[in-house]
């Protein structure tokens, strides 16, 4: 008889785990409390004709995503059309605006024009970043991280010094570039990892390669097309999805989960893979069966939360690209507000995604779909008045950049999303948006364990465990956990 496995949560890691476990022959049931798959990557449509991706919008590391589909005999092209963006994005500074071109050779010309000699330095930087990417994303991140012994292979040991694990990212970038704008441009990708560049290991220059060198892409129809494709793959393997099903409790006997209580109904399972918030799942356990107590979580460094606005605009906005980063204020001041003072930033950095510049399916003709995101500290109060104040600040800067006028008056659809929404919708600890920061002390073996140490059939996957935050790492996380379950019970 097939072993029954419950996957709690249908985010990227849950979808991945469900697909691999189903392929291995298990009876897999995915329970998702929302009406659709995707977790933070859900999508919604409005009566006005707009379609909004709720979370991830940067399609980076396309080879990692492609490898998931190839494991099942598919390609992403079997499910959606992937567009390479040109420019990849625009970065706005006080002194100038820089469009990051699709072509790497054009990128070198841009660097050389900003700082003489920077083109050759970029080559050296990217050569090292490519090495880190190939070792890191193919060897390093695929470990279950039970112990450091997993990293004692000759290949990893030989590569250890080249991985720059013990250098911080900021000082590493400063070795190559002097211009502050170029440094900010190179530091920007690690913001996705949820900490200051001073706290992130230089290993993560692999992000620069995974983004700038491999390109920035967009799935036609929205990022949610990736969710639908992964769900379809899991279903083809045999996984069953149960939407609007909330896991309320775990029944445990003799250090083994025997069943889940789902909307008041008891259902027996042999294994449980928790793709929901790690801390939340542990609140469903008795104190003596948790991997970590409250003190542990309070002392972790969490990635930021975000203030997000989904805006439907009644007219198009000139001089705006698909992705635009507003970095006129000082990066460190904004970072300090997140990790030091834990307050709303005085001069915020923010990001604008305008997918309607690329995709006619996400907004009515001659109208615009805007996604505004501003990183903020976890745990802060986010009342509606404060949200609105920051919306006005962001729109004013967007007007200054594009030359558009009276953008607030152009809004025909508006929805905000912030700390309390992350808590309510995802049980996210402190309302975090991206999981744990990838600081050195929270890397690999030092991340929360993927297996409960006292309950033999409970596993964890997702952005709060290995390998870390981001879409490709979450997909990898699901695969790692599936392998662990299969190895335990082949």
Tab-separated table of C-alpha atoms in Angstrom:
chain	number	residue	atom	x	y	z
A	1	UNK	CA	0.000	0.000	0.000
A	2	UNK	CA	1.244	3.479	-0.874
A	3	UNK	CA	2.406	5.654	1.996
A	4	UNK	CA	0.245	8.765	2.429
A	5	UNK	CA	1.961	12.129	2.674
A	6	UNK	CA	0.399	15.452	3.608
A	7	UNK	CA	2.020	18.609	2.264
A	8	UNK	CA	0.901	21.670	4.223
A	9	UNK	CA	0.935	24.727	1.976
A	10	UNK	CA	1.064	25.108	-1.812
A	11	UNK	CA	3.847	27.654	-2.145
A	12	UNK	CA	6.823	26.932	-4.382
A	13	UNK	CA	8.496	24.547	-1.926
A	14	UNK	CA	5.232	22.673	-1.335
A	15	UNK	CA	4.551	22.364	-5.057
A	16	UNK	CA	8.078	21.099	-5.615
A	17	UNK	CA	7.947	18.567	-2.783
A	18	UNK	CA	4.539	17.329	-3.919
A	19	UNK	CA	5.762	16.756	-7.474
A	20	UNK	CA	8.886	14.823	-6.497
A	21	UNK	CA	7.129	12.726	-3.834
A	22	UNK	CA	4.282	11.851	-6.198
A	23	UNK	CA	6.761	10.842	-8.867
A	24	UNK	CA	8.367	8.507	-6.301
A	25	UNK	CA	5.069	6.682	-5.879
A	26	UNK	CA	3.618	8.170	-2.700
A	27	UNK	CA	-0.020	9.196	-2.294
A	28	UNK	CA	0.383	12.942	-1.859
A	29	UNK	CA	-2.265	15.381	-0.649
A	30	UNK	CA	-1.556	19.118	-0.614
A	31	UNK	CA	-3.606	21.227	1.791
A	32	UNK	CA	-3.772	24.946	1.091
A	33	UNK	CA	-5.827	27.356	3.181
A	34	UNK	CA	-6.342	29.744	0.266
A	35	UNK	CA	-8.463	29.130	-2.814
A	36	UNK	CA	-5.448	28.773	-5.092
A	37	UNK	CA	-1.847	27.578	-5.096
A	38	UNK	CA	1.179	29.859	-4.910
A	39	UNK	CA	1.442	31.138	-1.343
A	40	UNK	CA	3.095	34.541	-1.579
A	41	UNK	CA	3.050	34.137	-5.351
A	42	UNK	CA	-0.738	34.095	-5.675
A	43	UNK	CA	-2.514	36.147	-8.311
A	44	UNK	CA	-5.809	38.008	-8.316
A	45	UNK	CA	-7.964	39.754	-10.922
A	46	UNK	CA	-10.264	42.741	-10.540
A	47	UNK	CA	-13.635	43.680	-12.091
A	48	UNK	CA	-11.822	46.561	-13.793
A	49	UNK	CA	-9.830	44.084	-15.881
A	50	UNK	CA	-6.474	44.075	-14.057
A	51	UNK	CA	-4.485	40.946	-13.171
A	52	UNK	CA	-1.962	41.270	-10.342
A	53	UNK	CA	0.834	38.956	-9.232
A	54	UNK	CA	0.836	39.330	-5.456
A	55	UNK	CA	4.473	38.590	-4.729
A	56	UNK	CA	7.538	37.499	-6.741
A	57	UNK	CA	8.107	39.406	-9.960
A	58	UNK	CA	11.827	38.842	-10.718
A	59	UNK	CA	12.348	35.741	-12.852
A	60	UNK	CA	16.050	35.096	-12.257
A	61	UNK	CA	18.170	31.935	-12.398
A	62	UNK	CA	16.136	30.494	-15.291
A	63	UNK	CA	18.335	27.402	-15.486
A	64	UNK	CA	17.431	26.400	-11.911
A	65	UNK	CA	13.725	26.752	-12.647
A	66	UNK	CA	14.169	24.879	-15.928
A	67	UNK	CA	15.877	21.998	-14.129
A	68	UNK	CA	12.724	21.373	-12.074
A	69	UNK	CA	10.679	20.805	-15.226
A	70	UNK	CA	13.383	18.729	-16.914
A	71	UNK	CA	13.304	16.337	-13.932
A	72	UNK	CA	9.791	15.424	-15.072
A	73	UNK	CA	10.438	15.386	-18.800
A	74	UNK	CA	9.124	18.878	-19.481
A	75	UNK	CA	10.356	22.346	-20.328
A	76	UNK	CA	8.982	25.681	-19.173
A	77	UNK	CA	8.051	26.280	-22.823
A	78	UNK	CA	5.501	23.462	-22.494
A	79	UNK	CA	3.548	25.674	-20.116
A	80	UNK	CA	4.289	29.349	-20.766
A	81	UNK	CA	6.156	31.790	-22.981
A	82	UNK	CA	9.228	33.279	-21.301
A	83	UNK	CA	10.300	36.747	-22.427
A	84	UNK	CA	13.802	38.129	-21.910
A	85	UNK	CA	13.460	41.751	-20.777
A	86	UNK	CA	15.469	44.509	-22.438
A	87	UNK	CA	16.295	46.562	-20.517
A	88	UNK	CA	16.388	44.140	-17.617
A	89	UNK	CA	15.500	47.029	-15.301
A	90	UNK	CA	16.167	50.695	-14.675
A	91	UNK	CA	17.829	52.093	-11.560
A	92	UNK	CA	17.065	55.692	-10.588
A	93	UNK	CA	19.663	57.769	-8.723
A	94	UNK	CA	19.755	61.452	-7.851
A	95	UNK	CA	22.467	62.139	-10.393
A	96	UNK	CA	21.460	59.802	-13.222
A	97	UNK	CA	19.286	56.891	-14.325
A	98	UNK	CA	20.805	53.669	-15.609
A	99	UNK	CA	19.043	51.110	-17.799
A	100	UNK	CA	20.569	47.657	-17.386
A	101	UNK	CA	20.737	46.132	-20.876
A	102	UNK	CA	19.909	42.564	-21.801
A	103	UNK	CA	23.307	42.081	-23.484
A	104	UNK	CA	26.299	41.495	-21.233
A	105	UNK	CA	28.569	43.289	-23.730
A	106	UNK	CA	26.297	46.321	-23.524
A	107	UNK	CA	26.412	46.071	-19.735
A	108	UNK	CA	30.203	46.302	-19.891
A	109	UNK	CA	29.934	49.427	-22.011
A	110	UNK	CA	27.583	50.944	-19.431
A	111	UNK	CA	30.040	50.218	-16.609
A	112	UNK	CA	32.974	51.597	-18.578
A	113	UNK	CA	31.057	54.810	-19.264
A	114	UNK	CA	30.428	55.312	-15.554
A	115	UNK	CA	33.908	54.389	-14.323
A	116	UNK	CA	36.948	53.947	-16.605
A	117	UNK	CA	38.339	50.429	-16.259
A	118	UNK	CA	35.091	49.072	-14.793
A	119	UNK	CA	34.370	46.856	-17.813
A	120	UNK	CA	37.409	44.642	-17.221
A	121	UNK	CA	36.673	44.605	-13.489
A	122	UNK	CA	33.128	43.501	-14.229
A	123	UNK	CA	34.541	40.624	-16.272
A	124	UNK	CA	36.662	39.514	-13.309
A	125	UNK	CA	33.752	39.936	-10.901
A	126	UNK	CA	31.427	37.899	-13.117
A	127	UNK	CA	34.020	35.209	-13.733
A	128	UNK	CA	34.236	34.671	-9.984
A	129	UNK	CA	30.448	34.994	-9.609
A	130	UNK	CA	29.938	32.346	-12.290
A	131	UNK	CA	32.195	29.943	-10.380
A	132	UNK	CA	30.239	30.587	-7.179
A	133	UNK	CA	26.975	30.114	-9.047
A	134	UNK	CA	28.042	26.795	-10.559
A	135	UNK	CA	29.382	25.428	-7.273
A	136	UNK	CA	26.844	27.108	-5.013
A	137	UNK	CA	23.656	26.405	-6.953
A	138	UNK	CA	24.620	22.902	-8.034
A	139	UNK	CA	26.578	21.517	-5.076
A	140	UNK	CA	26.298	23.794	-2.066
A	141	UNK	CA	22.533	24.434	-1.927
A	142	UNK	CA	21.444	20.866	-2.635
A	143	UNK	CA	22.632	19.542	0.725
A	144	UNK	CA	20.106	18.658	3.470
A	145	UNK	CA	22.503	20.357	5.937
A	146	UNK	CA	22.210	17.896	8.787
A	147	UNK	CA	25.911	18.421	9.537
A	148	UNK	CA	29.030	20.108	8.196
A	149	UNK	CA	30.311	16.692	7.145
A	150	UNK	CA	28.175	16.961	4.012
A	151	UNK	CA	30.484	19.712	2.777
A	152	UNK	CA	33.706	17.717	3.067
A	153	UNK	CA	33.675	16.493	-0.524
A	154	UNK	CA	36.962	17.117	-2.377
A	155	UNK	CA	35.220	19.419	-4.858
A	156	UNK	CA	33.667	21.666	-2.208
A	157	UNK	CA	36.783	21.609	-0.025
A	158	UNK	CA	38.923	22.605	-3.009
A	159	UNK	CA	36.465	25.398	-3.844
A	160	UNK	CA	36.066	26.727	-0.286
A	161	UNK	CA	38.424	29.686	-0.566
A	162	UNK	CA	37.040	30.731	-3.937
A	163	UNK	CA	33.512	30.802	-2.484
A	164	UNK	CA	34.402	33.781	-0.249
A	165	UNK	CA	32.194	32.599	2.587
A	166	UNK	CA	33.957	34.721	5.173
A	167	UNK	CA	34.140	38.017	3.269
A	168	UNK	CA	31.188	40.371	3.485
A	169	UNK	CA	29.497	41.379	0.273
A	170	UNK	CA	30.005	45.128	0.665
A	171	UNK	CA	33.771	44.993	1.083
A	172	UNK	CA	33.946	42.419	-1.704
A	173	UNK	CA	32.152	44.703	-4.181
A	174	UNK	CA	34.370	47.633	-3.100
A	175	UNK	CA	37.443	45.695	-4.266
A	176	UNK	CA	36.165	45.984	-7.821
A	177	UNK	CA	34.318	49.287	-8.126
A	178	UNK	CA	34.772	52.819	-6.768
A	179	UNK	CA	31.705	54.614	-8.099
A	180	UNK	CA	28.984	54.564	-5.449
A	181	UNK	CA	26.267	53.981	-8.029
A	182	UNK	CA	28.033	50.930	-9.445
A	183	UNK	CA	28.497	49.577	-5.942
A	184	UNK	CA	24.792	50.043	-5.246
A	185	UNK	CA	23.931	48.394	-8.548
A	186	UNK	CA	26.031	45.355	-7.607
A	187	UNK	CA	24.712	45.280	-4.036
A	188	UNK	CA	21.064	45.466	-5.047
A	189	UNK	CA	20.511	41.725	-5.766
A	190	UNK	CA	21.407	40.689	-2.207
A	191	UNK	CA	18.519	42.774	-0.885
A	192	UNK	CA	16.457	39.748	-1.929
A	193	UNK	CA	18.440	37.800	0.675
A	194	UNK	CA	17.109	40.003	3.435
A	195	UNK	CA	20.055	41.715	5.104
A	196	UNK	CA	22.549	44.513	4.755
A	197	UNK	CA	25.351	43.880	2.222
A	198	UNK	CA	27.673	44.220	5.221
A	199	UNK	CA	26.111	41.077	6.732
A	200	UNK	CA	25.795	38.919	3.613
A	201	UNK	CA	28.697	36.595	2.651
A	202	UNK	CA	30.447	37.441	-0.625
A	203	UNK	CA	29.439	33.960	-1.786
A	204	UNK	CA	26.181	35.575	-2.883
A	205	UNK	CA	27.797	37.437	-5.740
A	206	UNK	CA	26.354	34.364	-7.456
A	207	UNK	CA	23.116	36.408	-7.460
A	208	UNK	CA	24.723	38.936	-9.797
A	209	UNK	CA	25.563	36.182	-12.232
A	210	UNK	CA	22.137	34.544	-11.892
A	211	UNK	CA	20.531	37.900	-12.664
A	212	UNK	CA	22.682	40.226	-14.751
A	213	UNK	CA	24.534	37.569	-16.742
A	214	UNK	CA	21.701	35.055	-17.228
A	215	UNK	CA	19.155	37.811	-17.737
A	216	UNK	CA	15.864	38.970	-16.300
A	217	UNK	CA	12.806	37.233	-17.684
A	218	UNK	CA	9.029	37.404	-17.532
A	219	UNK	CA	6.423	34.663	-18.102
A	220	UNK	CA	3.627	35.959	-20.339
A	221	UNK	CA	0.431	36.038	-18.305
A	222	UNK	CA	2.324	36.882	-15.123
A	223	UNK	CA	4.634	35.167	-12.663
A	224	UNK	CA	1.670	33.042	-11.619
A	225	UNK	CA	2.133	31.022	-14.782
A	226	UNK	CA	5.081	29.361	-13.042
A	227	UNK	CA	2.821	28.398	-10.131
A	228	UNK	CA	0.202	26.927	-12.471
A	229	UNK	CA	2.870	25.016	-14.379
A	230	UNK	CA	4.367	23.494	-11.227
A	231	UNK	CA	0.903	22.597	-9.946
A	232	UNK	CA	0.144	20.894	-13.256
A	233	UNK	CA	3.379	18.898	-13.097
A	234	UNK	CA	2.550	17.758	-9.550
A	235	UNK	CA	-0.970	16.754	-10.588
A	236	UNK	CA	0.336	14.794	-13.577
A	237	UNK	CA	2.531	12.845	-11.134
A	238	UNK	CA	-0.579	12.073	-9.070
A	239	UNK	CA	-0.686	14.745	-6.350
A	240	UNK	CA	-4.134	15.817	-5.131
A	241	UNK	CA	-4.747	19.441	-4.152
A	242	UNK	CA	-7.234	20.540	-1.508
A	243	UNK	CA	-7.875	24.293	-1.530
A	244	UNK	CA	-9.672	26.256	1.188
A	245	UNK	CA	-8.477	23.592	3.630
A	246	UNK	CA	-6.843	24.843	6.824
A	247	UNK	CA	-4.693	22.524	8.961
A	248	UNK	CA	-5.752	23.244	12.529
A	249	UNK	CA	-3.870	20.621	14.556
A	250	UNK	CA	-1.461	17.699	14.414
A	251	UNK	CA	-2.292	14.526	16.330
A	252	UNK	CA	0.832	12.911	17.779
A	253	UNK	CA	1.354	9.539	19.456
A	254	UNK	CA	4.713	8.122	20.498
A	255	UNK	CA	6.594	10.953	18.766
A	256	UNK	CA	4.812	10.248	15.493
A	257	UNK	CA	2.193	12.312	13.706
A	258	UNK	CA	-0.750	9.998	13.154
A	259	UNK	CA	-3.226	12.415	11.604
A	260	UNK	CA	-4.050	16.023	10.806
A	261	UNK	CA	-7.126	17.905	11.909
A	262	UNK	CA	-8.277	19.831	8.844
A	263	UNK	CA	-11.333	22.041	9.222
A	264	UNK	CA	-12.502	19.811	12.053
A	265	UNK	CA	-11.964	16.536	10.186
A	266	UNK	CA	-9.319	13.964	11.179
A	267	UNK	CA	-7.258	12.483	8.315
A	268	UNK	CA	-4.471	9.918	8.845
A	269	UNK	CA	-1.047	10.292	7.190
A	270	UNK	CA	2.297	8.510	7.274
A	271	UNK	CA	4.458	11.610	6.696
A	272	UNK	CA	3.949	15.355	6.890
A	273	UNK	CA	5.892	17.938	4.890
A	274	UNK	CA	5.298	21.449	6.220
A	275	UNK	CA	5.661	24.093	3.535
A	276	UNK	CA	3.795	26.631	5.670
A	277	UNK	CA	5.610	29.056	7.968
A	278	UNK	CA	8.082	26.994	10.051
A	279	UNK	CA	7.407	28.870	13.292
A	280	UNK	CA	3.639	28.576	12.810
A	281	UNK	CA	3.828	24.802	12.344
A	282	UNK	CA	5.831	24.542	15.534
A	283	UNK	CA	3.097	26.422	17.438
A	284	UNK	CA	0.915	23.395	16.680
A	285	UNK	CA	3.357	21.145	18.576
A	286	UNK	CA	3.792	20.566	22.329
A	287	UNK	CA	6.750	22.513	23.742
A	288	UNK	CA	8.852	19.390	24.246
A	289	UNK	CA	8.481	18.346	20.598
A	290	UNK	CA	9.437	21.619	18.967
A	291	UNK	CA	12.786	22.037	17.225
A	292	UNK	CA	13.064	25.616	18.504
A	293	UNK	CA	11.616	27.701	21.314
A	294	UNK	CA	10.352	31.291	21.137
A	295	UNK	CA	13.728	32.643	22.255
A	296	UNK	CA	15.360	31.081	19.211
A	297	UNK	CA	13.018	32.832	16.794
A	298	UNK	CA	13.287	36.171	18.581
A	299	UNK	CA	17.066	36.049	18.109
A	300	UNK	CA	16.994	35.270	14.373
A	301	UNK	CA	17.664	37.956	11.763
A	302	UNK	CA	14.600	38.060	9.558
A	303	UNK	CA	14.408	39.428	6.060
A	304	UNK	CA	12.193	42.496	5.730
A	305	UNK	CA	8.482	42.746	5.377
A	306	UNK	CA	7.125	44.905	2.564
A	307	UNK	CA	4.578	47.583	1.915
A	308	UNK	CA	2.989	46.651	-1.400
A	309	UNK	CA	0.468	48.529	-3.494
A	310	UNK	CA	-1.436	47.012	-6.408
A	311	UNK	CA	-2.648	49.872	-8.593
A	312	UNK	CA	-4.776	49.920	-11.703
A	313	UNK	CA	-4.180	53.146	-13.644
A	314	UNK	CA	-6.664	54.527	-16.179
A	315	UNK	CA	-3.966	55.706	-18.590
A	316	UNK	CA	-0.484	54.613	-19.622
A	317	UNK	CA	2.600	56.053	-17.921
A	318	UNK	CA	5.412	57.327	-20.186
A	319	UNK	CA	9.129	56.677	-19.692
A	320	UNK	CA	8.596	53.644	-17.463
A	321	UNK	CA	10.152	50.187	-17.935
A	322	UNK	CA	8.945	46.793	-16.688
A	323	UNK	CA	11.178	46.974	-13.570
A	324	UNK	CA	12.338	50.241	-11.982
A	325	UNK	CA	14.322	50.669	-8.762
A	326	UNK	CA	14.225	54.025	-6.992
A	327	UNK	CA	17.552	54.372	-5.165
A	328	UNK	CA	17.890	58.155	-4.856
A	329	UNK	CA	18.154	58.100	-1.017
A	330	UNK	CA	20.986	56.395	0.848
A	331	UNK	CA	20.759	52.604	0.905
A	332	UNK	CA	22.264	52.290	4.384
A	333	UNK	CA	19.738	54.677	5.941
A	334	UNK	CA	16.884	52.567	4.664
A	335	UNK	CA	18.607	49.372	5.830
A	336	UNK	CA	19.114	50.921	9.280
A	337	UNK	CA	15.382	51.568	9.551
A	338	UNK	CA	14.758	47.862	8.877
A	339	UNK	CA	17.392	46.190	11.063
A	340	UNK	CA	18.480	48.881	13.510
A	341	UNK	CA	15.733	51.311	14.439
A	342	UNK	CA	12.874	49.104	13.202
A	343	UNK	CA	10.782	52.033	12.109
A	344	UNK	CA	9.233	53.409	8.935
A	345	UNK	CA	12.022	54.870	6.731
A	346	UNK	CA	12.272	58.638	6.386
A	347	UNK	CA	13.631	58.475	2.839
A	348	UNK	CA	12.588	55.110	1.458
A	349	UNK	CA	13.930	53.108	-1.424
A	350	UNK	CA	11.270	51.311	-3.411
A	351	UNK	CA	10.593	49.242	-6.496
A	352	UNK	CA	8.004	49.557	-9.257
A	353	UNK	CA	6.929	46.720	-11.524
A	354	UNK	CA	4.832	47.630	-14.557
A	355	UNK	CA	4.132	44.311	-16.313
A	356	UNK	CA	1.646	45.959	-18.680
A	357	UNK	CA	4.698	47.376	-20.498
A	358	UNK	CA	5.431	43.778	-21.564
A	359	UNK	CA	2.118	41.943	-21.306
A	360	UNK	CA	-1.252	42.978	-22.746
A	361	UNK	CA	-3.042	40.379	-20.591
A	362	UNK	CA	-2.565	42.143	-17.243
A	363	UNK	CA	-4.368	45.444	-17.884
A	364	UNK	CA	-7.056	46.801	-20.219
A	365	UNK	CA	-5.854	48.519	-23.384
A	366	UNK	CA	-4.270	51.940	-22.794
A	367	UNK	CA	-4.269	51.365	-19.042
A	368	UNK	CA	-1.439	50.378	-16.690
A	369	UNK	CA	-0.800	47.721	-14.070
A	370	UNK	CA	1.492	48.954	-11.273
A	371	UNK	CA	3.044	46.983	-8.432
A	372	UNK	CA	4.859	49.149	-5.855
A	373	UNK	CA	7.018	47.547	-3.180
A	374	UNK	CA	8.921	49.168	-0.322
A	375	UNK	CA	10.920	47.008	2.137
A	376	UNK	CA	10.030	47.705	5.784
A	377	UNK	CA	10.942	46.280	9.174
A	378	UNK	CA	9.086	43.265	10.501
A	379	UNK	CA	6.733	43.737	13.432
A	380	UNK	CA	5.983	47.432	12.880
A	381	UNK	CA	2.489	48.956	12.979
A	382	UNK	CA	1.114	49.449	9.489
A	383	UNK	CA	-2.145	51.331	9.823
A	384	UNK	CA	-3.963	52.441	6.687
A	385	UNK	CA	-3.054	56.107	7.175
A	386	UNK	CA	0.674	55.323	7.206
A	387	UNK	CA	0.369	53.087	4.163
A	388	UNK	CA	-1.358	55.895	2.280
A	389	UNK	CA	1.293	58.440	3.243
A	390	UNK	CA	3.998	56.260	1.708
A	391	UNK	CA	1.944	55.637	-1.390
A	392	UNK	CA	1.834	59.393	-1.987
A	393	UNK	CA	5.599	59.651	-1.451
A	394	UNK	CA	6.268	56.885	-3.958
A	395	UNK	CA	3.902	58.318	-6.558
A	396	UNK	CA	5.533	61.754	-6.330
A	397	UNK	CA	8.931	60.246	-7.085
A	398	UNK	CA	7.417	58.184	-9.882
A	399	UNK	CA	5.987	61.395	-11.346
A	400	UNK	CA	9.365	63.095	-11.137
A	401	UNK	CA	11.035	60.192	-12.917
A	402	UNK	CA	8.490	59.700	-15.704
A	403	UNK	CA	7.121	63.205	-16.204
A	404	UNK	CA	3.592	61.938	-15.551
A	405	UNK	CA	1.238	64.162	-13.590
A	406	UNK	CA	-1.469	63.588	-10.989
A	407	UNK	CA	-0.903	59.835	-10.806
A	408	UNK	CA	-3.006	59.498	-7.672
A	409	UNK	CA	-5.999	60.803	-9.615
A	410	UNK	CA	-5.343	58.186	-12.310
A	411	UNK	CA	-5.955	55.282	-9.909
A	412	UNK	CA	-9.082	53.256	-10.695
A	413	UNK	CA	-8.114	50.233	-8.573
A	414	UNK	CA	-6.096	50.224	-5.346
A	415	UNK	CA	-5.155	47.550	-2.823
A	416	UNK	CA	-2.427	47.675	-0.179
A	417	UNK	CA	-0.609	44.808	1.540
A	418	UNK	CA	1.790	44.970	4.472
A	419	UNK	CA	2.938	43.439	7.764
A	420	UNK	CA	-0.431	42.483	9.191
A	421	UNK	CA	-1.504	40.933	5.884
A	422	UNK	CA	1.581	38.689	5.793
A	423	UNK	CA	0.680	37.564	9.317
A	424	UNK	CA	-3.001	36.976	8.542
A	425	UNK	CA	-2.552	35.284	5.164
A	426	UNK	CA	0.638	33.280	5.711
A	427	UNK	CA	1.138	33.145	9.498
A	428	UNK	CA	4.451	34.816	8.688
A	429	UNK	CA	6.598	35.364	11.761
A	430	UNK	CA	6.690	39.117	12.440
A	431	UNK	CA	5.003	39.643	9.090
A	432	UNK	CA	8.229	38.838	7.215
A	433	UNK	CA	8.015	38.700	3.435
A	434	UNK	CA	11.185	36.768	2.547
A	435	UNK	CA	11.998	34.401	5.409
A	436	UNK	CA	15.320	34.408	7.264
A	437	UNK	CA	18.157	36.627	6.117
A	438	UNK	CA	21.065	34.760	4.521
A	439	UNK	CA	23.680	36.004	6.960
A	440	UNK	CA	26.722	33.802	7.587
A	441	UNK	CA	25.333	32.691	10.966
A	442	UNK	CA	22.115	31.671	9.241
A	443	UNK	CA	23.661	29.768	6.340
A	444	UNK	CA	23.586	26.020	5.631
A	445	UNK	CA	23.800	23.952	8.850
A	446	UNK	CA	22.989	27.058	10.904
A	447	UNK	CA	19.545	27.388	9.346
A	448	UNK	CA	16.491	25.754	10.972
A	449	UNK	CA	16.618	21.999	10.361
A	450	UNK	CA	14.512	20.416	7.629
A	451	UNK	CA	13.569	17.484	9.910
A	452	UNK	CA	11.934	17.597	13.294
A	453	UNK	CA	14.464	16.143	15.716
A	454	UNK	CA	11.834	14.440	17.920
A	455	UNK	CA	8.995	13.587	15.544
A	456	UNK	CA	10.333	11.121	13.008
A	457	UNK	CA	7.767	11.775	10.242
A	458	UNK	CA	7.653	15.604	10.226
A	459	UNK	CA	9.727	17.605	7.744
A	460	UNK	CA	9.968	21.322	6.984
A	461	UNK	CA	10.547	23.069	3.680
A	462	UNK	CA	10.488	26.626	2.380
A	463	UNK	CA	12.175	29.961	2.916
A	464	UNK	CA	12.721	29.582	6.675
A	465	UNK	CA	14.905	26.521	6.201
A	466	UNK	CA	17.555	25.488	3.667
A	467	UNK	CA	18.630	26.760	1.210
A	468	UNK	CA	16.898	30.095	1.956
A	469	UNK	CA	14.663	32.830	0.521
A	470	UNK	CA	13.758	33.258	-3.120
A	471	UNK	CA	11.852	31.293	-5.751
A	472	UNK	CA	14.678	29.047	-7.060
A	473	UNK	CA	15.896	28.186	-3.517
A	474	UNK	CA	12.314	27.341	-2.482
A	475	UNK	CA	11.959	24.994	-5.449
A	476	UNK	CA	15.258	23.364	-4.462
A	477	UNK	CA	14.088	23.134	-0.841
A	478	UNK	CA	11.094	21.037	-1.874
A	479	UNK	CA	13.320	18.679	-3.822
A	480	UNK	CA	15.735	18.266	-0.910
A	481	UNK	CA	12.941	17.390	1.514
A	482	UNK	CA	11.384	14.948	-0.933
A	483	UNK	CA	14.738	13.137	-1.198
A	484	UNK	CA	14.967	12.967	2.604
A	485	UNK	CA	11.534	11.369	2.878
A	486	UNK	CA	12.329	8.921	0.087
A	487	UNK	CA	15.665	7.971	1.676
A	488	UNK	CA	13.938	7.375	5.019
A	489	UNK	CA	11.191	5.245	3.495
A	490	UNK	CA	12.120	4.158	-0.047
